Amino acid sequence: QVQLVESGGGLVQPGGSLRLSCIASGRDFTSYAMGWYRQAPGKLRELVARLSSGGTLSWYVDSVKGRFTISRDSAKNMVYLQMNSLKPEDTAVYYCNTVPYEPGGYWGQGTQVTVSS
């Protein structure tokens, strides 16, 4: 059974930092590209960062480039998102999943990130 468990969110002031973690289980994720998605209230879920299965190729949506860093520890089935210089517009629920994700597939509960003074 596939499980994705995200953690590390919280309330942070603008300019602050958070590190999100995701532990994946239930299948061999080492052969999948993994990513972090986010969904803000009233908006569609969007992919913000992607990392190749080998961990060497990354991609970021323009709005987070230079501020977010995705990494993975395949031996531990972990995916991380280091978020620096956070802005109020980064407020959202953050999820990890494969890239692309499976339509109708599993999503974890996500972790809430709130950036506010």
mmCIF file of C-alpha atoms in Angstrom:
data_model
loop_
_atom_site.group_PDB
_atom_site.id
_atom_site.type_symbol
_atom_site.label_atom_id
_atom_site.label_comp_id
_atom_site.label_asym_id
_atom_site.label_seq_id
_atom_site.Cartn_x
_atom_site.Cartn_y
_atom_site.Cartn_z
ATOM 1 C CA GLN A 1 0.000 0.000 0.000
ATOM 2 C CA VAL A 2 1.452 3.314 -1.094
ATOM 3 C CA GLN A 3 1.906 5.871 1.656
ATOM 4 C CA LEU A 4 3.253 9.394 1.481
ATOM 5 C CA VAL A 5 3.668 11.251 4.757
ATOM 6 C CA GLU A 6 4.647 14.907 4.694
ATOM 7 C CA SER A 7 5.885 16.892 7.694
ATOM 8 C CA GLY A 8 7.767 20.018 8.660
ATOM 9 C CA GLY A 9 5.236 22.720 7.889
ATOM 10 C CA GLY A 10 4.232 25.480 10.233
ATOM 11 C CA LEU A 11 3.774 29.187 10.733
ATOM 12 C CA VAL A 12 6.741 31.334 9.770
ATOM 13 C CA GLN A 13 7.322 35.031 9.248
ATOM 14 C CA PRO A 14 8.135 36.414 5.817
ATOM 15 C CA GLY A 15 11.797 35.859 5.086
ATOM 16 C CA GLY A 16 11.936 32.777 7.258
ATOM 17 C CA SER A 17 12.817 29.182 6.408
ATOM 18 C CA LEU A 18 11.271 25.758 6.703
ATOM 19 C CA ARG A 19 12.409 22.285 5.739
ATOM 20 C CA LEU A 20 9.730 19.870 4.619
ATOM 21 C CA SER A 21 10.187 16.117 4.717
ATOM 22 C CA CYS A 22 8.331 13.320 2.986
ATOM 23 C CA ILE A 23 8.661 9.620 3.628
ATOM 24 C CA ALA A 24 7.400 7.339 0.891
ATOM 25 C CA SER A 25 6.566 3.680 1.287
ATOM 26 C CA GLY A 26 4.666 0.894 -0.396
ATOM 27 C CA ARG A 27 6.574 0.767 -3.650
ATOM 28 C CA ASP A 28 10.067 1.250 -4.997
ATOM 29 C CA PHE A 29 10.243 5.017 -5.440
ATOM 30 C CA THR A 30 13.904 5.003 -6.423
ATOM 31 C CA SER A 31 13.029 4.714 -10.086
ATOM 32 C CA TYR A 32 10.585 7.636 -10.012
ATOM 33 C CA ALA A 33 11.138 11.325 -10.308
ATOM 34 C CA MET A 34 9.724 12.910 -7.171
ATOM 35 C CA GLY A 35 8.295 16.335 -6.619
ATOM 36 C CA TRP A 36 6.711 18.756 -4.222
ATOM 37 C CA TYR A 37 3.312 20.158 -5.063
ATOM 38 C CA ARG A 38 1.318 22.832 -3.282
ATOM 39 C CA GLN A 39 -2.282 23.929 -3.172
ATOM 40 C CA ALA A 40 -3.321 27.311 -1.903
ATOM 41 C CA PRO A 41 -6.931 28.069 -0.917
ATOM 42 C CA GLY A 42 -9.095 28.471 -4.000
ATOM 43 C CA LYS A 43 -6.317 27.470 -6.355
ATOM 44 C CA LEU A 44 -5.360 24.359 -8.262
ATOM 45 C CA ARG A 45 -2.570 22.122 -7.046
ATOM 46 C CA GLU A 46 0.709 23.033 -8.731
ATOM 47 C CA LEU A 47 4.092 21.382 -9.025
ATOM 48 C CA VAL A 48 6.779 23.581 -7.489
ATOM 49 C CA ALA A 49 9.880 21.372 -7.543
ATOM 50 C CA ARG A 50 10.925 18.165 -9.222
ATOM 51 C CA LEU A 51 13.969 15.917 -8.819
ATOM 52 C CA SER A 52 14.993 13.120 -11.130
ATOM 53 C CA SER A 53 15.189 9.531 -9.964
ATOM 54 C CA GLY A 54 18.968 9.780 -9.847
ATOM 55 C CA GLY A 55 18.844 13.002 -7.895
ATOM 56 C CA THR A 56 20.894 14.946 -10.398
ATOM 57 C CA LEU A 57 18.320 16.905 -12.396
ATOM 58 C CA SER A 58 16.062 19.411 -10.697
ATOM 59 C CA TRP A 59 13.363 21.781 -11.891
ATOM 60 C CA TYR A 60 11.589 24.604 -10.101
ATOM 61 C CA VAL A 61 8.619 26.760 -10.922
ATOM 62 C CA ASP A 62 9.779 30.322 -11.558
ATOM 63 C CA SER A 63 8.180 31.689 -8.400
ATOM 64 C CA VAL A 64 10.431 29.603 -6.116
ATOM 65 C CA LYS A 65 13.684 29.510 -8.094
ATOM 66 C CA GLY A 66 16.651 30.514 -5.994
ATOM 67 C CA ARG A 67 14.673 30.096 -2.761
ATOM 68 C CA PHE A 68 13.654 26.414 -2.652
ATOM 69 C CA THR A 69 15.879 23.338 -2.928
ATOM 70 C CA ILE A 70 14.623 19.811 -3.409
ATOM 71 C CA SER A 71 16.680 16.793 -2.400
ATOM 72 C CA ARG A 72 16.194 13.125 -1.783
ATOM 73 C CA ASP A 73 17.720 10.257 0.176
ATOM 74 C CA SER A 74 16.734 7.235 -1.866
ATOM 75 C CA ALA A 75 18.182 4.804 0.672
ATOM 76 C CA LYS A 76 15.654 6.124 3.190
ATOM 77 C CA ASN A 77 12.839 6.803 0.707
ATOM 78 C CA MET A 78 12.865 10.422 1.838
ATOM 79 C CA VAL A 79 12.303 13.611 -0.146
ATOM 80 C CA TYR A 80 13.016 17.068 1.266
ATOM 81 C CA LEU A 81 12.199 20.645 0.380
ATOM 82 C CA GLN A 82 14.331 23.394 1.883
ATOM 83 C CA MET A 83 12.405 26.652 1.670
ATOM 84 C CA ASN A 84 14.196 29.928 2.310
ATOM 85 C CA SER A 85 13.138 33.569 2.013
ATOM 86 C CA LEU A 86 9.527 32.556 2.364
ATOM 87 C CA LYS A 87 6.822 34.888 1.127
ATOM 88 C CA PRO A 88 3.125 35.150 2.025
ATOM 89 C CA GLU A 89 2.288 33.796 -1.438
ATOM 90 C CA ASP A 90 4.052 30.547 -0.501
ATOM 91 C CA THR A 91 1.230 29.836 1.946
ATOM 92 C CA ALA A 92 -0.326 26.517 0.945
ATOM 93 C CA VAL A 93 -0.623 22.853 1.788
ATOM 94 C CA TYR A 94 2.462 21.076 0.457
ATOM 95 C CA TYR A 95 2.428 17.500 -0.831
ATOM 96 C CA CYS A 96 5.055 15.167 -2.213
ATOM 97 C CA ASN A 97 4.385 12.661 -4.965
ATOM 98 C CA THR A 98 5.840 11.145 -8.087
ATOM 99 C CA VAL A 99 6.238 13.289 -11.185
ATOM 100 C CA PRO A 100 4.053 12.833 -13.050
ATOM 101 C CA TYR A 101 1.545 11.712 -10.462
ATOM 102 C CA GLU A 102 -0.882 8.921 -11.186
ATOM 103 C CA PRO A 103 -4.401 10.216 -11.959
ATOM 104 C CA GLY A 104 -6.630 8.899 -9.217
ATOM 105 C CA GLY A 105 -3.578 7.769 -7.313
ATOM 106 C CA TYR A 106 -2.622 8.239 -3.694
ATOM 107 C CA TRP A 107 -1.983 11.597 -2.047
ATOM 108 C CA GLY A 108 -0.867 12.115 1.511
ATOM 109 C CA GLN A 109 -2.477 14.608 3.872
ATOM 110 C CA GLY A 110 0.123 17.236 3.133
ATOM 111 C CA THR A 111 1.711 19.716 5.494
ATOM 112 C CA GLN A 112 0.447 23.261 5.992
ATOM 113 C CA VAL A 113 2.846 26.122 5.416
ATOM 114 C CA THR A 114 1.671 29.539 6.511
ATOM 115 C CA VAL A 115 3.811 32.611 5.908
ATOM 116 C CA SER A 116 2.517 35.585 7.835
ATOM 117 C CA SER A 117 3.683 38.327 10.131
#
